[in-house]
Every structure is written in C-alpha cells, then in structure tokens.
mmCIF file of C-alpha atoms in Angstrom:
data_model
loop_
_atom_site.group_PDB
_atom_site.id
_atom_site.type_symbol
_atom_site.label_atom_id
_atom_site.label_comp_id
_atom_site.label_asym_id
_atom_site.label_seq_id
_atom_site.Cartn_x
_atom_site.Cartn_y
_atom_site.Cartn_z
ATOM 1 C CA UNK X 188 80.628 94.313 -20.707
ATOM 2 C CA UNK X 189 80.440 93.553 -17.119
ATOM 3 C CA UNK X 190 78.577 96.105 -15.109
ATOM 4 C CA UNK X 191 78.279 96.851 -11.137
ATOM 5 C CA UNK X 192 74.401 97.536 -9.658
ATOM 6 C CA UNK X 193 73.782 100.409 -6.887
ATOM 7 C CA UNK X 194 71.290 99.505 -4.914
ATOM 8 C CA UNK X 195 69.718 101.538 -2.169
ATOM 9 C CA UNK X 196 67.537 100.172 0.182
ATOM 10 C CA UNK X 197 66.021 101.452 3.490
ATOM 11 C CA UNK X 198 65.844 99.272 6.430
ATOM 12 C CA UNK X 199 62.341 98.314 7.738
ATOM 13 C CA UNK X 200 62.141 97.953 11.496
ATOM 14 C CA UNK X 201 66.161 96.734 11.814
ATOM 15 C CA UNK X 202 69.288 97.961 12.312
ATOM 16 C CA UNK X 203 72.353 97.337 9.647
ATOM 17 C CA UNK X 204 74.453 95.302 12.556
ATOM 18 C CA UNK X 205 71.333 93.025 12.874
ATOM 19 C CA UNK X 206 72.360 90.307 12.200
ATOM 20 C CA UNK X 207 68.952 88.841 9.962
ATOM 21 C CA UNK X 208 70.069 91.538 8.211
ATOM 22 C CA UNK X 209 73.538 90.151 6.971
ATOM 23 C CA UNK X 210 71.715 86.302 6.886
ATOM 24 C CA UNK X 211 69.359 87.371 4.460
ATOM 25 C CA UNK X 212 71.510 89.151 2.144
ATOM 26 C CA UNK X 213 74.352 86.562 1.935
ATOM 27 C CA UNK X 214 71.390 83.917 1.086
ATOM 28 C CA UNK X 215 70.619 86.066 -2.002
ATOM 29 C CA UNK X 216 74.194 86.462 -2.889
ATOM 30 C CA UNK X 217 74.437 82.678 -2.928
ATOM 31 C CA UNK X 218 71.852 82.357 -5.062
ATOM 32 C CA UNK X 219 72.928 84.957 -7.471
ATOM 33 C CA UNK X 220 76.378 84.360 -7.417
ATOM 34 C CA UNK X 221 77.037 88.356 -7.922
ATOM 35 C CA UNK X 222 80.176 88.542 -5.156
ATOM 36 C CA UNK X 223 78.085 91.718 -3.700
ATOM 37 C CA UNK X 224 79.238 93.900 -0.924
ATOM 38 C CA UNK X 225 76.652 95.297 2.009
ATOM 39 C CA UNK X 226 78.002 98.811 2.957
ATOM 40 C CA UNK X 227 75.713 101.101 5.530
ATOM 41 C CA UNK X 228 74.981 104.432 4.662
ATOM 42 C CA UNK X 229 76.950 106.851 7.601
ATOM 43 C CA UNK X 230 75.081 109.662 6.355
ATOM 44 C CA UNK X 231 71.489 108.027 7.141
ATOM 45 C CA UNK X 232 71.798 104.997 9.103
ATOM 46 C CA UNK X 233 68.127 103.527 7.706
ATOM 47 C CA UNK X 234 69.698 103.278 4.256
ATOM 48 C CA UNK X 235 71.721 100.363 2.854
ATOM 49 C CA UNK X 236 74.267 99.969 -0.263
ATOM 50 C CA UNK X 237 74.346 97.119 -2.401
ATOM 51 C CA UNK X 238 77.386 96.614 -4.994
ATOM 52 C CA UNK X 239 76.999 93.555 -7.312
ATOM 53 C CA UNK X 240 78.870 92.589 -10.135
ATOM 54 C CA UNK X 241 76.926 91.071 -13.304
ATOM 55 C CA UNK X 242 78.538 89.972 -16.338
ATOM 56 C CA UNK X 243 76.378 92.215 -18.318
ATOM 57 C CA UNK X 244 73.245 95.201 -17.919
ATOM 58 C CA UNK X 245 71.069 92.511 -19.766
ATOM 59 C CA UNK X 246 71.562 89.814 -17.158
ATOM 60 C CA UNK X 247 70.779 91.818 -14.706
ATOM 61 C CA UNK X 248 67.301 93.295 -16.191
ATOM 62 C CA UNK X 249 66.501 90.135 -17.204
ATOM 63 C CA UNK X 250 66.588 88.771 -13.769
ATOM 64 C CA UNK X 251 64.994 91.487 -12.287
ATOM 65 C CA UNK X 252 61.769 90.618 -14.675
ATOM 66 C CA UNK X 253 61.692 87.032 -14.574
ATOM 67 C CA UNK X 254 60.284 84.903 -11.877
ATOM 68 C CA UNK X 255 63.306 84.343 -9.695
ATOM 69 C CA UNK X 256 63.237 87.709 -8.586
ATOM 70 C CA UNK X 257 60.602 86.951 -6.643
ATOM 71 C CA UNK X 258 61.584 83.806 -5.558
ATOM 72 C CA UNK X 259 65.448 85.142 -4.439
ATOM 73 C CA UNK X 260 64.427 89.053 -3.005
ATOM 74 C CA UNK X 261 60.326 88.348 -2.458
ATOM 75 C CA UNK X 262 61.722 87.338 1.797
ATOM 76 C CA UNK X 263 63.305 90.863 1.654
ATOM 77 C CA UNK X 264 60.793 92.870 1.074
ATOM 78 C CA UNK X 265 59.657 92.356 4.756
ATOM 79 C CA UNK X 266 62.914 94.281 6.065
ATOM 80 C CA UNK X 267 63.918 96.368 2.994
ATOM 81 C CA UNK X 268 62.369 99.043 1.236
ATOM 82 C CA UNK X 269 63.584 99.383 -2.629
ATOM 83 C CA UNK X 270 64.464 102.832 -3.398
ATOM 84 C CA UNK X 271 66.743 103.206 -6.732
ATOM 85 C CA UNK X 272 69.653 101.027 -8.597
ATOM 86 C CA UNK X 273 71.941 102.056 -11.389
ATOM 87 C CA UNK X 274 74.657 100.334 -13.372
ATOM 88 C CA UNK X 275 78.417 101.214 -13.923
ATOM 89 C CA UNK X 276 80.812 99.932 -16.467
ATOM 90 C CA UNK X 277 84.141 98.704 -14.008
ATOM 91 C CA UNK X 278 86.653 96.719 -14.895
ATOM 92 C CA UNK X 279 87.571 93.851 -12.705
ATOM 93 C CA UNK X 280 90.385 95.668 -11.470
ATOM 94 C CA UNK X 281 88.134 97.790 -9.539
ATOM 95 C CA UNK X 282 86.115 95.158 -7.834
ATOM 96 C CA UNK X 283 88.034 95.174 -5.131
ATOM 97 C CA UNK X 284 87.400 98.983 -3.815
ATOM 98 C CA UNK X 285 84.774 97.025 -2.436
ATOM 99 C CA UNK X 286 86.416 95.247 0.183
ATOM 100 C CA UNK X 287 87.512 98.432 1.755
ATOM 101 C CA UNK X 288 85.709 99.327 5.339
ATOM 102 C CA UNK X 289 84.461 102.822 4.179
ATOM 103 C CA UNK X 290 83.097 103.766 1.075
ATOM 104 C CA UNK X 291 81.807 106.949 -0.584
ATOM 105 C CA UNK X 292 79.604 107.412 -3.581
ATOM 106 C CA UNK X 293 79.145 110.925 -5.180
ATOM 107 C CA UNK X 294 76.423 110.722 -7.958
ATOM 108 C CA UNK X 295 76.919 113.784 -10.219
ATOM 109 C CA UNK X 296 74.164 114.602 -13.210
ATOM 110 C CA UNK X 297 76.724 116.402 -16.414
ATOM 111 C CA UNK X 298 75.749 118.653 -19.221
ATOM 112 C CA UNK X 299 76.226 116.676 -22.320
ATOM 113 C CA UNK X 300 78.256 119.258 -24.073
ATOM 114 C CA UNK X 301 80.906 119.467 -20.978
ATOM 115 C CA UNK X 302 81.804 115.891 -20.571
ATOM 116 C CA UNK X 303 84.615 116.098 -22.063
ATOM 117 C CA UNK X 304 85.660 118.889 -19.514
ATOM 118 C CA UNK X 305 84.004 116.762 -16.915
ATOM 119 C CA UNK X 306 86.549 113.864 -17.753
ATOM 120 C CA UNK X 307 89.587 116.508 -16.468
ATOM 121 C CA UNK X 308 87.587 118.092 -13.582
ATOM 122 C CA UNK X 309 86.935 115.002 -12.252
ATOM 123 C CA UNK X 310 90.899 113.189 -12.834
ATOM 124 C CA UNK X 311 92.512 116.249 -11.009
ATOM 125 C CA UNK X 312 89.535 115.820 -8.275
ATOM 126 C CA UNK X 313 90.904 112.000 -7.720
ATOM 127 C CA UNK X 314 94.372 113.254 -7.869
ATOM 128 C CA UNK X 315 93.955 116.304 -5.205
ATOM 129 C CA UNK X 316 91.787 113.059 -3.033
ATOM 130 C CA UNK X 317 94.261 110.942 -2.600
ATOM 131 C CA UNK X 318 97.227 113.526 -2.347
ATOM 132 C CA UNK X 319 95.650 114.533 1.269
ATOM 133 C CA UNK X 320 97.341 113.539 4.264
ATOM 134 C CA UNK X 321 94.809 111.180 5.182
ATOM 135 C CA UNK X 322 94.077 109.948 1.543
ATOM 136 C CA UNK X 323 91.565 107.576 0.282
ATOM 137 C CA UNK X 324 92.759 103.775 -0.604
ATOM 138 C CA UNK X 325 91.460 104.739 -4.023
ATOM 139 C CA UNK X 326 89.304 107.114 -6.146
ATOM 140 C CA UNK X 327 87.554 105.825 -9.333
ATOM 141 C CA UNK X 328 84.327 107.276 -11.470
ATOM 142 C CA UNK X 329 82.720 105.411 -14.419
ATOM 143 C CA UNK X 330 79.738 106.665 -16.116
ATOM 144 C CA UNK X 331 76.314 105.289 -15.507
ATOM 145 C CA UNK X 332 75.224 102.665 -18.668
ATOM 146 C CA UNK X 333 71.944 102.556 -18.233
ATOM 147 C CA UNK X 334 70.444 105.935 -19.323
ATOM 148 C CA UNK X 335 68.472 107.416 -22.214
ATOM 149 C CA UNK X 336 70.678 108.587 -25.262
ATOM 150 C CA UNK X 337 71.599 112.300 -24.321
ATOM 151 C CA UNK X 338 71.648 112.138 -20.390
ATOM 152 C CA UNK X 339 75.078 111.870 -18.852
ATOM 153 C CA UNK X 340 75.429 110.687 -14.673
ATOM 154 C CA UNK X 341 78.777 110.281 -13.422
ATOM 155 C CA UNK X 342 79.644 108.012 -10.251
ATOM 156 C CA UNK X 343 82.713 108.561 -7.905
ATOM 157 C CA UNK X 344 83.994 106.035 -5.604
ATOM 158 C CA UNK X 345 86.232 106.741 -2.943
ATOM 159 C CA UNK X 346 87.528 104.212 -0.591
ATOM 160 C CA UNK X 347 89.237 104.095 3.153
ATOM 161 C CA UNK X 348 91.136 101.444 5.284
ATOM 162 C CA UNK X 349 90.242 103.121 8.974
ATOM 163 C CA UNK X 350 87.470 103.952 10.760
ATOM 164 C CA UNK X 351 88.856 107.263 11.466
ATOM 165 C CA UNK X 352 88.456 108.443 7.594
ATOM 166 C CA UNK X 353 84.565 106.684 7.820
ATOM 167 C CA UNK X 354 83.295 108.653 10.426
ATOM 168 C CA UNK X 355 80.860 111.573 9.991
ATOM 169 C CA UNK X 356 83.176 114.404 10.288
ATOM 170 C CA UNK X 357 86.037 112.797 7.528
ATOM 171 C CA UNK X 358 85.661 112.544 3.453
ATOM 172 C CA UNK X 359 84.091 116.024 2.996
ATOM 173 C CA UNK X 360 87.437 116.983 0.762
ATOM 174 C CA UNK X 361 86.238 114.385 -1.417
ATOM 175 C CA UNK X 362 83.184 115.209 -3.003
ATOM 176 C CA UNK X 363 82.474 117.360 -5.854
ATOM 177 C CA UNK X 364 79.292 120.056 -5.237
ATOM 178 C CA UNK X 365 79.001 121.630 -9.025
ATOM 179 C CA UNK X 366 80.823 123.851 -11.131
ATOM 180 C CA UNK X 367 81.058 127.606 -11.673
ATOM 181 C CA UNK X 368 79.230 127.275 -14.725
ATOM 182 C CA UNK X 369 76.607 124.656 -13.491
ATOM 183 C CA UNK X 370 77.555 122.013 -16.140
ATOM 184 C CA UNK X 371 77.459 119.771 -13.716
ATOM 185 C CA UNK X 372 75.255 119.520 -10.701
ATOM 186 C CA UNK X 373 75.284 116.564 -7.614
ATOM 187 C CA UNK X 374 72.592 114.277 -7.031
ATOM 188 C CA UNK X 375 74.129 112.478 -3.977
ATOM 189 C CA UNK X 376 76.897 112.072 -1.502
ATOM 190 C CA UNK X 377 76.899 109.481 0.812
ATOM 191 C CA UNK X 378 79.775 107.365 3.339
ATOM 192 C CA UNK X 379 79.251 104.039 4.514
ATOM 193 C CA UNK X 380 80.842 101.262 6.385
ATOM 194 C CA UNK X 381 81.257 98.103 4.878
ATOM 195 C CA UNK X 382 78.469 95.496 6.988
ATOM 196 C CA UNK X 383 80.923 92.268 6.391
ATOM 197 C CA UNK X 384 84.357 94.271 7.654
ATOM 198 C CA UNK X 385 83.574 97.001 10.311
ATOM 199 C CA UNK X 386 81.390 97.342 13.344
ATOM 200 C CA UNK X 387 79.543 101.203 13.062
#
C-alpha cells in the first residue's frame, strides 16, 4: 500500500526562503524519486515539513537503514536537524493536497475503544471545515500505519489556495483540541506555506 512520510526538521543556521535550502532538498528528491513537497511551518518558522510518497512503509524503512541514506541526506545534516517522521496510508487521489500553498496538519492520539466514534467526529469536523466562508481546498485524515498493535494516531490535512487563509491569525476553526470525554487528545497543530509555491 503506498504510504506518505511526515517529516519534521528544524533549520540549522538558515532561513526556509534560502535558497540552499530548496537546492538541497530537490537534489534528494531526485535521487529518491518520492515527488515530495517542502512546506514551512507558520507556527515556528525554524521547523520544516516534508511530504513524500513511497510505494510502500517497507521501502521506506529499508532505505532509511541501508547505506544510501547516508549517501542521499548525510549533506543535510549540516542545515537540518531530524526531529520525528510518521507514515499515512493516502490514496493517490490525495497527493495532490500537496500542491496547495498552505497546509495544516493536526496530529490527534485516539482511545482505541472510540475510534469508531472518532471516524464520525472527525467526518462532520471536515464537513463543518470546508462549509466556512473562507473554506479549505480540502480536508482529509488517514490513520498513522506505522504504530504498535493497540495505539491509534489520527492525521488531518487541511489545505488553502491564498495567502490570506495561511497566515497566523486564519485556520484556527479547523483543528480539533479533544473531546468531552478525553478519548481523544492532540499532539500537534501546525500551518505552513508551501516552499516551491508561496513566498512567507
């Protein structure tokens, strides 16, 4: 099953419009011929987003432990500070959320005995998203496929196509906090521009 990576790196003594920055993450797209996207956190401007598509969870841990890992991200490691990746099952269809010029991702850890009830909070969430006057290009969530049997983390994407829905003080109607009942709980929420389509 073709998965996407998260990957979220901090910038080490650069900014995300320098452009080295770009240079050296396009050379290790060529090389790994994942079609990734570069988005810029808004939230905390030293952190990065990576989105790259794999045509399995396999072939990407196998790459990460075999010698061309060092060969392809070794020059990074001068600029960018690792700091966590996870994996989503997407369908192809969804790929191309990541062309948009804003993105956020809302990381949200579920009780396994509510995620069925999850699966309903989180549909009429999307729905009430991109009913707002200013709405989202799209909302999607997929569940994370690389965890230990018995933990459930669920990922939203949201999308927008101006700068005006990117900016600091827009998207707040689109994240989900917790529920009443604490079943589930959020890890994360972050907005970011897309490096390759916007200027910040």
């Amino acid at each position: 099953m073709p998965v996407v990576e998260i990957t979220q790196l901090r910038l080490k003594g650069l900014l995300a419009n320098d452009p080295a920055l770009l240079e050296s993450l396009s050379h290790a797209r060529s090389k790994l011929q994942t079609n990734s996207r570069f988005f810029s956190c808004i939230d905390e401007s030293s952190l990065i987003y990576i989105f790259g598509f794999w045509p399995s969870l396999d072939a990407h841990l196998k790459f990460l432990a075999s010698p061309a890992r060092d060969e392809v991200l070794g020059p990074q490691e001068a600029i960018l500070d690792f700091q966590w990746t996870i994996h989503l099952e997407l369908d192809a269809t969804t790929r191309q959320l990541f062309d948009a010029p804003f993105l956020a991702v809302t990381r949200l850890d579920v009780d396994a005995a509510d995620v069925e009830a999850y699966n309903q909070v989180v549909a009429d969430h999307a729905q009430k998203a991109l009913s707002k006057d200013r709405g989202p290009l799209g909302v999607t969530y997929a569940w994370r496929c690389d965890l230990p049997a018995g933990s459930h983390e669920s990922v939203i994407l949201t999308t927008w196509g101006s700068k005006g829905h990117g900016s600091p003080e827009a998207g707040r109607h689109i994240t989900l906090e917790h529920d009443d009942d604490g079943s589930f709980r959020r890890i994360l929420f972050h907005r970011a521009w897309n490096i390759e389509r916007t200027q910040s």
